Each structure stands twice: as C-alpha cells, then as structure tokens.
C-alpha positions as semicolon CSV with decimal commas, in nm:
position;residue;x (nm);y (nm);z (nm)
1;X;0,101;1,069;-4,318
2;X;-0,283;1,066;-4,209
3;X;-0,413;0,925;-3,909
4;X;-0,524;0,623;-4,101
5;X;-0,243;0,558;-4,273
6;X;-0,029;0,533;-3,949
7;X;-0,247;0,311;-3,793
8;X;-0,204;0,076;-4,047
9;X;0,151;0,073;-4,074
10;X;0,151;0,034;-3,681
11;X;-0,097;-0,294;-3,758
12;X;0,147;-0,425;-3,974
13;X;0,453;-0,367;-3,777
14;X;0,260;-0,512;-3,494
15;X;0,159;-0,834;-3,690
16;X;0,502;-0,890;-3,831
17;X;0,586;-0,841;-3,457
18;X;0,399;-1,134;-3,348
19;X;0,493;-1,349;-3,625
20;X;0,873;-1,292;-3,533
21;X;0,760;-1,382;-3,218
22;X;0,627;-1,723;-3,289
23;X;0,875;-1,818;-3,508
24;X;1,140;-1,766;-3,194
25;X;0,929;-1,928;-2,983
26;X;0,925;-2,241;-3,215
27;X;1,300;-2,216;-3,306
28;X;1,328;-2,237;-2,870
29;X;1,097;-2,536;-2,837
30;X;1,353;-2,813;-2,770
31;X;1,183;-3,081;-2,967
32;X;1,132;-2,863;-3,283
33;X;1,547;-2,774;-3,264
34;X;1,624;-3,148;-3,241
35;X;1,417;-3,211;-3,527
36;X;1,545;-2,969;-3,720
37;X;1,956;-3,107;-3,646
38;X;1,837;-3,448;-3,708
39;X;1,714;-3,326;-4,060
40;X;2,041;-3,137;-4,111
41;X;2,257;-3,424;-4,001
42;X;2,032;-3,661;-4,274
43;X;2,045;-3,398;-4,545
44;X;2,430;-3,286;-4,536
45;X;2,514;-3,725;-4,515
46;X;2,274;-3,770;-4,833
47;X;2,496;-3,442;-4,995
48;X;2,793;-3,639;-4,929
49;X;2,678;-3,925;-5,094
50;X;2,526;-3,748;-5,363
51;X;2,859;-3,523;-5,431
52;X;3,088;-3,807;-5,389
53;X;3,316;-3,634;-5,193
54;X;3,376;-3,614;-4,831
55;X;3,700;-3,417;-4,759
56;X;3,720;-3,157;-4,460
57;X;3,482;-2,975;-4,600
58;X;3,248;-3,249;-4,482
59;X;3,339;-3,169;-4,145
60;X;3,251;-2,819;-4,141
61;X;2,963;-2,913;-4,287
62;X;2,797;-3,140;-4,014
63;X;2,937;-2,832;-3,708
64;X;2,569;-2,590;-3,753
65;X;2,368;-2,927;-3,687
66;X;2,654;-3,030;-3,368
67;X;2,629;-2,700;-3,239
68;X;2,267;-2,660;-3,273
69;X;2,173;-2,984;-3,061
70;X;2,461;-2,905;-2,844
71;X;2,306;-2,554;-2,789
72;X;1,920;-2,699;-2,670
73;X;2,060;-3,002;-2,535
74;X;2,370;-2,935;-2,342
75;X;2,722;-3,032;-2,325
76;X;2,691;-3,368;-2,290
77;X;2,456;-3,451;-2,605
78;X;2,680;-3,198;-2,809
79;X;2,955;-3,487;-2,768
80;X;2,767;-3,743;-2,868
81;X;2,652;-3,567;-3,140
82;X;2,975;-3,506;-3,261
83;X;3,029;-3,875;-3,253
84;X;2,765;-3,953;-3,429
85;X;2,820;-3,674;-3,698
86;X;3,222;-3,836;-3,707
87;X;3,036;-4,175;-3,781
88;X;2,812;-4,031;-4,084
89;X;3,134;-3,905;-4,199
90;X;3,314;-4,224;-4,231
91;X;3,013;-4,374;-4,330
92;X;2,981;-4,145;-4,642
93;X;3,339;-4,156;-4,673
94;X;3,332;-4,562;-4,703
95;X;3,047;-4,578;-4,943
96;X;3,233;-4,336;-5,176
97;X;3,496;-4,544;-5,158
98;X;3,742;-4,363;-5,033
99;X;4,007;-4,574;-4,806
100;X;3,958;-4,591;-4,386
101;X;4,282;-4,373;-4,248
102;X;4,245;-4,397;-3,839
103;X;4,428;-4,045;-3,838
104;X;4,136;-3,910;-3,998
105;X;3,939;-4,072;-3,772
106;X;4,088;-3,879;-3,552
107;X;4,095;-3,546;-3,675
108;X;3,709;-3,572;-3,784
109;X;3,594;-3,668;-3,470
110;X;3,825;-3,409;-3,227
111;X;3,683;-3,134;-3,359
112;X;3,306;-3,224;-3,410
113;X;3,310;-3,381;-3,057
114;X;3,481;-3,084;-2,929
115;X;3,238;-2,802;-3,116
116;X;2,943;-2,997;-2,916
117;X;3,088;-3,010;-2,603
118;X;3,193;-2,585;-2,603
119;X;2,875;-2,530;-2,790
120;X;2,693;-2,671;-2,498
121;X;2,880;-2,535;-2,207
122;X;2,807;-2,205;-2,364
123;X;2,470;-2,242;-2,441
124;X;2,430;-2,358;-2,094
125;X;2,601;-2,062;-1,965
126;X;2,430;-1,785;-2,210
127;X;2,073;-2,021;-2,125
128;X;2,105;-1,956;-1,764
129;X;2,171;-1,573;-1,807
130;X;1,884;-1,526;-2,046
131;X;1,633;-1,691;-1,808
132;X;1,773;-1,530;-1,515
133;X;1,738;-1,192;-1,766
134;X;1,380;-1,290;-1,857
135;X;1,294;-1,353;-1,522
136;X;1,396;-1,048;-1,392
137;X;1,206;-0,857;-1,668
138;X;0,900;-1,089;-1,572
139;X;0,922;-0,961;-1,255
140;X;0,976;-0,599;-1,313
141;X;0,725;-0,559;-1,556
142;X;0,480;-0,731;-1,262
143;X;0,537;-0,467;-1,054
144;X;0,508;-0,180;-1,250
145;X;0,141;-0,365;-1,339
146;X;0,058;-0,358;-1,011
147;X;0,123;-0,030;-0,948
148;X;-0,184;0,218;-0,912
149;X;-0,034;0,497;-1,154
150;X;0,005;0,502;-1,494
151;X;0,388;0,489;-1,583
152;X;0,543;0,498;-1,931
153;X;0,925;0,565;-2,070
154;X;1,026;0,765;-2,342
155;X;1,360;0,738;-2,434
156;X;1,611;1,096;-2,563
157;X;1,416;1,132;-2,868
158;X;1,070;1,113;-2,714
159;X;0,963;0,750;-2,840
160;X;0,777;0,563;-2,621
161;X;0,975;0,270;-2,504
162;X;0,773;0,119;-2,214
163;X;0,390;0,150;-2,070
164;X;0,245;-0,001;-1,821
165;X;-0,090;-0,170;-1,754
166;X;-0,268;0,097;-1,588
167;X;-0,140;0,366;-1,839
168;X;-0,251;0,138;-2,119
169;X;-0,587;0,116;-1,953
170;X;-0,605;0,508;-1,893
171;X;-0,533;0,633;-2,261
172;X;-0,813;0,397;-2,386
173;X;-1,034;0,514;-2,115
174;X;-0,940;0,882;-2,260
175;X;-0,936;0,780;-2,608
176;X;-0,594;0,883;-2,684
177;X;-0,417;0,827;-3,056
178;X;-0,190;0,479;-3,042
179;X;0,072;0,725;-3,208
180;X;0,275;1,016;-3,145
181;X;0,511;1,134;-2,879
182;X;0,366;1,143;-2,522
183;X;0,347;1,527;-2,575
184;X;0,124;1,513;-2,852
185;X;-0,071;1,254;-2,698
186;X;-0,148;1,422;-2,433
187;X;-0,223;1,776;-2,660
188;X;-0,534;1,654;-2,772
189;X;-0,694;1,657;-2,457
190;X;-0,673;2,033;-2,439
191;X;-0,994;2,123;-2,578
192;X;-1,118;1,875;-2,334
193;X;-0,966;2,053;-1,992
194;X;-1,079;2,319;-1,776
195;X;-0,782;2,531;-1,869
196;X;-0,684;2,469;-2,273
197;X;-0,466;2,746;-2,316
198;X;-0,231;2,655;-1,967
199;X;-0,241;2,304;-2,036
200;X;-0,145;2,346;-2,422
201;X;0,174;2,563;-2,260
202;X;0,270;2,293;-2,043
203;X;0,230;2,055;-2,345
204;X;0,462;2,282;-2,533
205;X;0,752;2,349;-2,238
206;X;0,728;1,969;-2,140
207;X;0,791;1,841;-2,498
208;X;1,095;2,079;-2,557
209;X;1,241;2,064;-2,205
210;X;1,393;1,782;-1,995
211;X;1,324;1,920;-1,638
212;X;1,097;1,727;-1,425
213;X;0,754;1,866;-1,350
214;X;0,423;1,795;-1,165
215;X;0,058;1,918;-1,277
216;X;-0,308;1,851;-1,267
217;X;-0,537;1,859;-1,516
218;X;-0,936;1,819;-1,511
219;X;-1,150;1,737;-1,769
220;X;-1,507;1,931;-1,806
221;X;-1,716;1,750;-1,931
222;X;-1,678;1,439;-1,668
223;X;-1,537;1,622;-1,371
224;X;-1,245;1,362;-1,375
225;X;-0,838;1,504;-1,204
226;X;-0,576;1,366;-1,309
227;X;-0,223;1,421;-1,163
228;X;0,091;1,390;-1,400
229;X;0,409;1,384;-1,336
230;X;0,737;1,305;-1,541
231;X;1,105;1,343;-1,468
232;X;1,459;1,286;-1,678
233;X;1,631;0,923;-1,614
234;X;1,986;0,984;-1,643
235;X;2,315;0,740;-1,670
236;X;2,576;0,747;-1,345
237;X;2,788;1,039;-1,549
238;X;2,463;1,255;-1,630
239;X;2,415;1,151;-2,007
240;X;2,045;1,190;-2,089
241;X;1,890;0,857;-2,150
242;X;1,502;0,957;-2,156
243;X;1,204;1,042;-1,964
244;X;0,973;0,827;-1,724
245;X;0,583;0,978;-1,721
246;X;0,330;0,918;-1,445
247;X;-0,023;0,941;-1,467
248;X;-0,270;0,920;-1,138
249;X;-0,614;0,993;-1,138
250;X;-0,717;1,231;-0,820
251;X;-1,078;1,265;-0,873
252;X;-1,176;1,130;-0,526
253;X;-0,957;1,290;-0,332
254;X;-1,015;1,640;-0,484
255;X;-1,352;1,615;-0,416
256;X;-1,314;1,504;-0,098
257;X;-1,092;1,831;-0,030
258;X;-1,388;2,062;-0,193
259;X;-1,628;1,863;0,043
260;X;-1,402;1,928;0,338
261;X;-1,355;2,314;0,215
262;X;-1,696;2,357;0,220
263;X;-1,784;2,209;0,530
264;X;-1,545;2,416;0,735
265;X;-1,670;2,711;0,546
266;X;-2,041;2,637;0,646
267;X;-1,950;2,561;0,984
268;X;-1,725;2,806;1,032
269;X;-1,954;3,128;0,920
270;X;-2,289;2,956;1,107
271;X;-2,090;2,965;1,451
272;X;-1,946;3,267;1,418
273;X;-2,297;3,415;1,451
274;X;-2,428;3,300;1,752
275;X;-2,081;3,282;1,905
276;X;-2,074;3,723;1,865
277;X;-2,399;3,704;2,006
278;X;-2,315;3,481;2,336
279;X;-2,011;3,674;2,409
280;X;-2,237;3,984;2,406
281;X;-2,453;3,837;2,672
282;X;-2,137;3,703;2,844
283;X;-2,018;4,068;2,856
284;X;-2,362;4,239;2,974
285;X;-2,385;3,929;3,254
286;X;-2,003;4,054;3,371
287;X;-2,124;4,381;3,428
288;X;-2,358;4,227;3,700
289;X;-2,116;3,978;3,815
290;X;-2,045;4,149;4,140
291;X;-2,360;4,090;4,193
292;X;-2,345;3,704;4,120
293;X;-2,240;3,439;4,439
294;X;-1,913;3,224;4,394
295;X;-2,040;2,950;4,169
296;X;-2,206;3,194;3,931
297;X;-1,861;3,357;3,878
298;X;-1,682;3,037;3,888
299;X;-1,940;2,956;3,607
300;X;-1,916;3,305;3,398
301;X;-1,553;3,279;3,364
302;X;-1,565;2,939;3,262
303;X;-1,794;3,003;2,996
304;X;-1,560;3,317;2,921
305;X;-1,302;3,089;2,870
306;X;-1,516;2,855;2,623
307;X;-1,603;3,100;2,413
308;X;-1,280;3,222;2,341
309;X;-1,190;2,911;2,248
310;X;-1,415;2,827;2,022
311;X;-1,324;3,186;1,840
312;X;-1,023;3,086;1,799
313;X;-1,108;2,759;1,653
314;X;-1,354;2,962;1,415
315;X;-1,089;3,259;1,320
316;X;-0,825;2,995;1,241
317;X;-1,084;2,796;0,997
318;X;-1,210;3,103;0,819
319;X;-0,811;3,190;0,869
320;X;-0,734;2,860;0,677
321;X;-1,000;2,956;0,438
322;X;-0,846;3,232;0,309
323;X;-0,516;3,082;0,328
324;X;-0,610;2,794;0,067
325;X;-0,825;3,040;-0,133
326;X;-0,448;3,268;-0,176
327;X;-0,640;3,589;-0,009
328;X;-0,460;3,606;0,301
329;X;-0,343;3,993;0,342
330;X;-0,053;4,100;0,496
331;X;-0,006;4,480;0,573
332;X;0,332;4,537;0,641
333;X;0,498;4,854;0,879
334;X;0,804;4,920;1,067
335;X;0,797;4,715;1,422
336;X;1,035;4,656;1,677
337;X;1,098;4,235;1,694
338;X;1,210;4,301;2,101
339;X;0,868;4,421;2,143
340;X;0,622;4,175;1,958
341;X;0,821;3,888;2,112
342;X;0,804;4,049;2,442
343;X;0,396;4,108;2,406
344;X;0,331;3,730;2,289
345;X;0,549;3,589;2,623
346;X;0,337;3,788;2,834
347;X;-0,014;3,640;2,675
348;X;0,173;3,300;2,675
349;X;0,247;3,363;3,052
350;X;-0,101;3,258;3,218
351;X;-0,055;2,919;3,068
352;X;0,288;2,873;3,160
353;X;0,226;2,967;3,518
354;X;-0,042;2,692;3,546
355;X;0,192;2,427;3,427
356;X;0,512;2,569;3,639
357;X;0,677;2,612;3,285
358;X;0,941;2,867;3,225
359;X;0,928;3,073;2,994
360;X;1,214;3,321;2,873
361;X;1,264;3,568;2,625
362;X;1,626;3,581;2,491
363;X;1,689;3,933;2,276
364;X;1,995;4,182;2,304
365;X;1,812;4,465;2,161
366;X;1,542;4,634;1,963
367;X;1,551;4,471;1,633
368;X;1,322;4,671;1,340
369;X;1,162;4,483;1,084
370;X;0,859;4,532;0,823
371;X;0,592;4,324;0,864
372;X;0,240;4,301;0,972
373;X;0,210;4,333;1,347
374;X;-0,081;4,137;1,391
375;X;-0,030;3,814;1,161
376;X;0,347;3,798;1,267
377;X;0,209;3,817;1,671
378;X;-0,010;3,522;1,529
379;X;0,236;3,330;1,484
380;X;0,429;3,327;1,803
381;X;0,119;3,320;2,032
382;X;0,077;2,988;1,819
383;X;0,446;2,837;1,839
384;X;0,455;2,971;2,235
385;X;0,095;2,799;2,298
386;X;0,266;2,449;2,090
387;X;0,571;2,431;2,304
388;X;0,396;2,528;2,647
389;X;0,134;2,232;2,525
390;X;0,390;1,987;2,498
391;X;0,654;2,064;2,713
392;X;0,590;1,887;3,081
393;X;0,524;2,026;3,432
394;X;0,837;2,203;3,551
395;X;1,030;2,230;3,176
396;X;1,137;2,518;2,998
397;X;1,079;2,732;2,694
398;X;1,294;2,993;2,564
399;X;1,203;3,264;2,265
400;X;1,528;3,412;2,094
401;X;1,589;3,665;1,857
402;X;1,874;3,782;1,653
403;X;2,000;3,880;1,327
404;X;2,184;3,625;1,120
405;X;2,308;3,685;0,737
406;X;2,091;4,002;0,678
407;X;1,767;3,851;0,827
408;X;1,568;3,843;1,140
409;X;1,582;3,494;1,274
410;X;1,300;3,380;1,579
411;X;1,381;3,055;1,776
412;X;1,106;2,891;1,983
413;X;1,287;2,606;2,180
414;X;1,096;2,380;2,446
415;X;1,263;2,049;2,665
416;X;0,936;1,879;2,585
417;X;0,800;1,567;2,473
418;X;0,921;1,637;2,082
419;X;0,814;1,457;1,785
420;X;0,868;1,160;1,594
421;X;1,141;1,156;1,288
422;X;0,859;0,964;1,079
423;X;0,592;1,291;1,180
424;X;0,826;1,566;1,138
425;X;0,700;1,586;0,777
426;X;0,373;1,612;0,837
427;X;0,362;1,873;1,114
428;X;0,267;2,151;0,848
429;X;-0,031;1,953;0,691
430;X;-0,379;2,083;0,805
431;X;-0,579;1,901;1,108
432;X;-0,261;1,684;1,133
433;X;-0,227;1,554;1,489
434;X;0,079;1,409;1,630
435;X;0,077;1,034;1,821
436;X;0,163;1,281;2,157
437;X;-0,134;1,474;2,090
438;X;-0,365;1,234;2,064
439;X;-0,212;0,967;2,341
440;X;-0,242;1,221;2,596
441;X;-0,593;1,390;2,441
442;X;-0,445;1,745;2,437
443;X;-0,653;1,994;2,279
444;X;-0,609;2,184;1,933
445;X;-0,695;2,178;1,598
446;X;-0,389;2,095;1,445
447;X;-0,405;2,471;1,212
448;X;-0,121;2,637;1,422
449;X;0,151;2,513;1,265
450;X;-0,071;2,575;0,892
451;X;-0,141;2,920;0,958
452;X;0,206;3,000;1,097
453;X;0,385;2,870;0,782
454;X;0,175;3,068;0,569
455;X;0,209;3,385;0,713
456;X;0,590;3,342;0,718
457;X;0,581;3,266;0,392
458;X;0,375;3,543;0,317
459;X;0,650;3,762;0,413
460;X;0,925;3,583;0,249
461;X;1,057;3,376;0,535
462;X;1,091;3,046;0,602
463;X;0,980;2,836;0,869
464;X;1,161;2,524;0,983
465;X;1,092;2,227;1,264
466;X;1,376;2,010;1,412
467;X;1,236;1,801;1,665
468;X;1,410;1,451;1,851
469;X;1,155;1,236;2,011
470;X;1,194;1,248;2,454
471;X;1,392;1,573;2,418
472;X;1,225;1,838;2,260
473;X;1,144;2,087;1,985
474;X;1,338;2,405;1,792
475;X;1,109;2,576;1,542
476;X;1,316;2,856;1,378
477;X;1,177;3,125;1,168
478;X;1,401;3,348;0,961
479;X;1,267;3,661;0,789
480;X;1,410;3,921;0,545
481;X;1,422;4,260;0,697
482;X;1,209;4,456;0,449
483;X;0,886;4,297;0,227
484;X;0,942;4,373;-0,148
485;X;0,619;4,537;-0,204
486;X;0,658;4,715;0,118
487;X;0,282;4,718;0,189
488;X;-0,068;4,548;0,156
489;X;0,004;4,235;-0,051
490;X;-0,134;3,890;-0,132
C-alpha cells in the first residue's frame, strides 16, 4: 500500500473514530437516555395496543426501557419505572379487553420493579468504577504530558499503543510518517544523522530485539541531539507485553559539554606555557637561594609550592582531555604492588605529618603485577591525597594490599569525615565537589577520583567507593594480574 493510500485509510479510521465517539458520548448524556426509555416505554404500549395482545411477552418487552432508565438514573427510579411500565401493562391489557387478575398484577410488576432496582444498583456500582477508571487514566495521561521526554508504547507486535504530548510534538517537529512501527519511523531519519550507516544498525537490532538500549543521535543539517532510549515492559511472571520508547532532546547540554571541553583545553595548553617557563626561573633563583635572607626563601618555596600546584591542576585537565577524547595510553610492565604502594605513602607522608595523620601501609609481601608504573602510582598519590584531605587532625589512614580471587585488590581506608549516601553516586563525575569540600573550602579540582577510575579501568579493574557519613571512607580497587594486550594500549 503507498504512502497515500495509508494515510487515507488512517483518516477514515480516525473519522469513524470520532463519530463512535460522539455517538457514546450522546448515548451517556442522561437526558438523551431518558428520552430515549420514555420513547421505548410509548412505542412498546402503542405495540400492545396495536397487536392486541399483552401476555408475558409484554413484560419482557417493557425490561430494555426499565433497565435503561434504571442504568442512568439509579436504583431508585429503576423501581418506579418498573411501576410505571406494570401500569402500561394493565393499561394495554384493559383496553384489549382482557379481564383484571390481581395475581398478574403481581407477577408483572415483581419482576419489572425488581429488573430496575438490580439494574440500578449495578449501574451504580459499574458507574462508580468507570469514573474512578477514567479518572485515573485522566490523571495518568496528565502526567506523562507533563513530562519533558517524549514517551510512547508499543505493544509485542510493535504497534504503537500510547504517545505522549511531547513525543507527538517531536515527530511533527521531525516530520516523521503518522504510520509504521516506531522502528521504521525512526529509519527515515538516517540519511538525516551524522552517522547513517550506525544508526540504520541500531534501527535494525532494536526492531528485531527486545533488550533495552540507550543512544544518541544528531542530525546534520540543524546540529540538533537527541537521546533515545526504550526498554521491554514485562507482566509479574516475565511474559512480554511490549516496549515503552523515550525520546529527549540533548542539544543544550551537549554543547554546553563541547563549550566546557574546549575551554579547559584552551586554558589548559595557554598555562602550561608560561607555567614551564616560571618554574625555570624558580629553579635558576634556587641556585642563588643561599644567597637570599629568610623571607626571600620563605617566599621561593612558597612560590615552589604554587607552581606545582597549578601543574597538577594543568596535567590532570589535559589528563581529563585525553581521557574523554579515549587516547589515554597505558604501557604496561612487570612491577612489584609492595613497592609502588610503598613509594606513594612516602610522597603522601609530608602531608600527613602536617595534619598529625597516620598513615600505614598494610602488605605481607611483594605482589607482581602488569601495569603501567606511572598511571597506576597516579592513582594512589590521588586516593592517599583524598583521604589525608578529609580525614581530621589526629585520624588515620591505612593502604592494604592483597590478592583475592586471582586479582590484586588495593584498599585505601581513612576515619574521616566520609560522604553522603545521596553523593556517593556522583563522586566519579568530573569537577564534582562534595557538601564537605565545599563547607570547609578545601582545595581540589574534583578530577582525582575521574582520572583514577579511568586508569583502573584502563587496565581492566574496577574501582569502588563505600563511604558512611561521620565515619569515613573505603575505596577499593581490584585489578587482574596480567593486561590482555600485555603492552601499549588504548
């Protein structure tokens, strides 16, 4: 069927749609369903009279018309609406001439009278459940209007069951076909992406798969990101009952990100310069500073200490860098664990000693591993400088080492200030500072814990945090004993 063709068979379905739906909401309006028993009542008496007969069948007869009013107007109205049905009866029956017998009376008006009164109760009943129902739809289909992303539901055979406002919004924005599985939908944006070939392969897996996934997508020609996301909605016992898709659109923060990226690039390579060239002079001036009285050293070494501070700030930005970019290199070589761990609590000594922290290194033996020297050292100088930072005057901090299910595992544990639940998972996010941090203005960039993850993960380890707020911190790093590519890899 051609595009055209479908369209207008969806333009019919949706007009026939709507007149369905007018006709129900006329049938509901209580005056038009009184109107129409009324009539009913009127016509089946005049049938009577016109037929001549008025047996039980006349009864059964006048029960739609009872039920009916019963149904819109409640228990109480379906009784008298029996009675007044029973009275039409005899009514007809008298004019026809048939004689008056009380007993049928009796058995015409018991069961008209008693078909409006269970008519109503249930119509009451089934009423109340269907407005409670509506209501509840009302209400859910508010919220998911509300909502900033785009959300639609697909049910097992990839129809489209459900779409939100903001969805609707964003496929008419995109100029997406009204028909067609989300899939192929989505498809003929391809040509229209940065990537048409990966994003016509993730068309493809999504539409024959039911496994949740997350992408992003941008379109050329108007710079515009989109995040989507979908995932399987299953019953309690696992049966498959369809799919719910989400769409966001990104744009901003993306290009707030590339903004960000390039500013710490920029900064970072235009202070690199004339930080080399200050710690040059800083070096010739120490060669002279025997020469210098007790303020100019006190001064030298403080500027010393400045500058190496800011290099760090500058390697760990260009570090970062390289990090998001996916160039970080790691060349890996037999070490001994005992003695990296052993090196990094001696630089981490210093500021211990100034804060009366101690600091212990807990390792039975040498333990060999393959990794590179210098990023792994990285990272412990930078979980030894976090615990010492946040760990109080007179507290401890211990570095262990051991070997646990085939792999080297590293535990940094401090008696410090520790973090809170609701921060835990943000300690690995870049520039994140913790509440501590900033109530007690403690310096740092918040990279260490960035550039420490990476590496690990770099060489195949993991890196975990498990912190409780007034007690302290355990980061624990496990690492396999040799890297698969056993040397220079990305």
């Amino acid at each position: 069927m051609s595009a055209a063709a479908e369209l207008l068979v969806l333009e019919r379905r949706a007009s026939l749609e709507r007149l369905r739906a007018s006709a129900s909401r006329l049938a509901a309006h209580p005056a038009v369903a009184l109107g129409i028993a009324c009539v009913g009542l009127v016509a089946t008496f005049a049938g009577m009279l016109a037929s001549g007969r008025s047996g039980p069948i006349g009864t059964i007869m006048f029960v739609p018309w009872v039920a009916l009013l019963a149904a819109r107007l409640g228990p109480t109205a379906g009784g008298l609406a029996g009675v007044a049905a029973t009275g039409l009866y005899l009514t007809a029956a008298e004019v026809v001439g048939l004689p008056d017998d009380p007993a049928a009376l009796a058995l015409r008006l018991a069961p008209l009278v008693g078909v409006g009164v269970v008519a109503g109760l249930s119509s009451r009943r089934i009423s109340s459940d269907a407005l409670e129902l509506q209501a509840t739809n009302a209400l859910q289909r508010a919220l998911l209007d509300a909502t900033a992303d785009g959300i639609c539901f697909t049910d097992a055979a990839g129809r489209l069951v459900f779409a939100n406002a903001p969805l609707q919004r964003s496929a008419i924005e995109l100029g997406l076909p009204p028909y067609g599985s989300v899939t192929d939908r989505l498809l003929t944006l391809a040509d229209r992406t940065t990537e048409p070939g990966r994003f016509r392969e993730r068309m493809q897996e999504l539409a024959s798969g039911h496994a949740a996934s997350e992408d992003e997508f941008e379109l050329t020609e108007s710079g515009r990101v989109f995040c989507g996301s979908t995932a399987p909605v299953q019953r309690a016992d696992g049966t498959l009952v369809g799919r719910i898709w989400a769409l966001r659109e990104v744009t901003a923060d993306r290009r707030l990100e590339r903004l960000r990226d390039a500013f710490v690039a920029a900064v970072s390579h235009e202070l690199r310069t004339p930080l080399t060239s200050l710690s040059g002079f800083l070096e010739l001036l120490g060669d002279e500073e025997d020469s210098l009285a007790l303020t100019g050293r006190t001064y030298l070494n403080a500027a010393r200490r400045g500058t190496a501070r800011l290099q760090r700030i500058v390697e760990d930005l260009l570090l970062v860098a390289q990090i998001e970019a996916e160039l970080l290199e790691l060349r890996t070589e037999p070490i001994d664990l005992m003695e990296l761990a052993a090196a990094a609590v001696e630089l981490a000594r210093p500021a211990a000693d100034e804060k009366r922290i101690a600091v212990t290194l807990d390792i039975e033996g040498p333990l060999a591993l393959e990794a590179d020297s210098v990023r792994l050292g990285q990272v412990l100088d930078n979980l030894l400088s976090n615990a010492i930072k946040f760990t109080p005057t007179g507290g401890a901090v211990v570095l262990s080492a051991s070997s646990r299910d085939g792999r080297r595992c590293i535990e940094i544990t401090d008696n410090g200030s520790g973090i809170p639940h609701d921060e835990l998972g943000q300690v690995f996010s870049r520039f994140y500072r913790g509440s501590s941090a900033t109530r007690r203005a403690l310096p740092g960039t918040g990279l260490g814990l960035v550039i420490a993850r990476a590496i690990v993960e770099g060489h195949s380890g993991t890196i975990s945090v498990d912190s409780r707020e007034g007690e302290g911190t355990k980061v624990t790093v496990a690492l396999p004993l040799r890297q698969p590519d056993g040397g220079t890899y990305r």
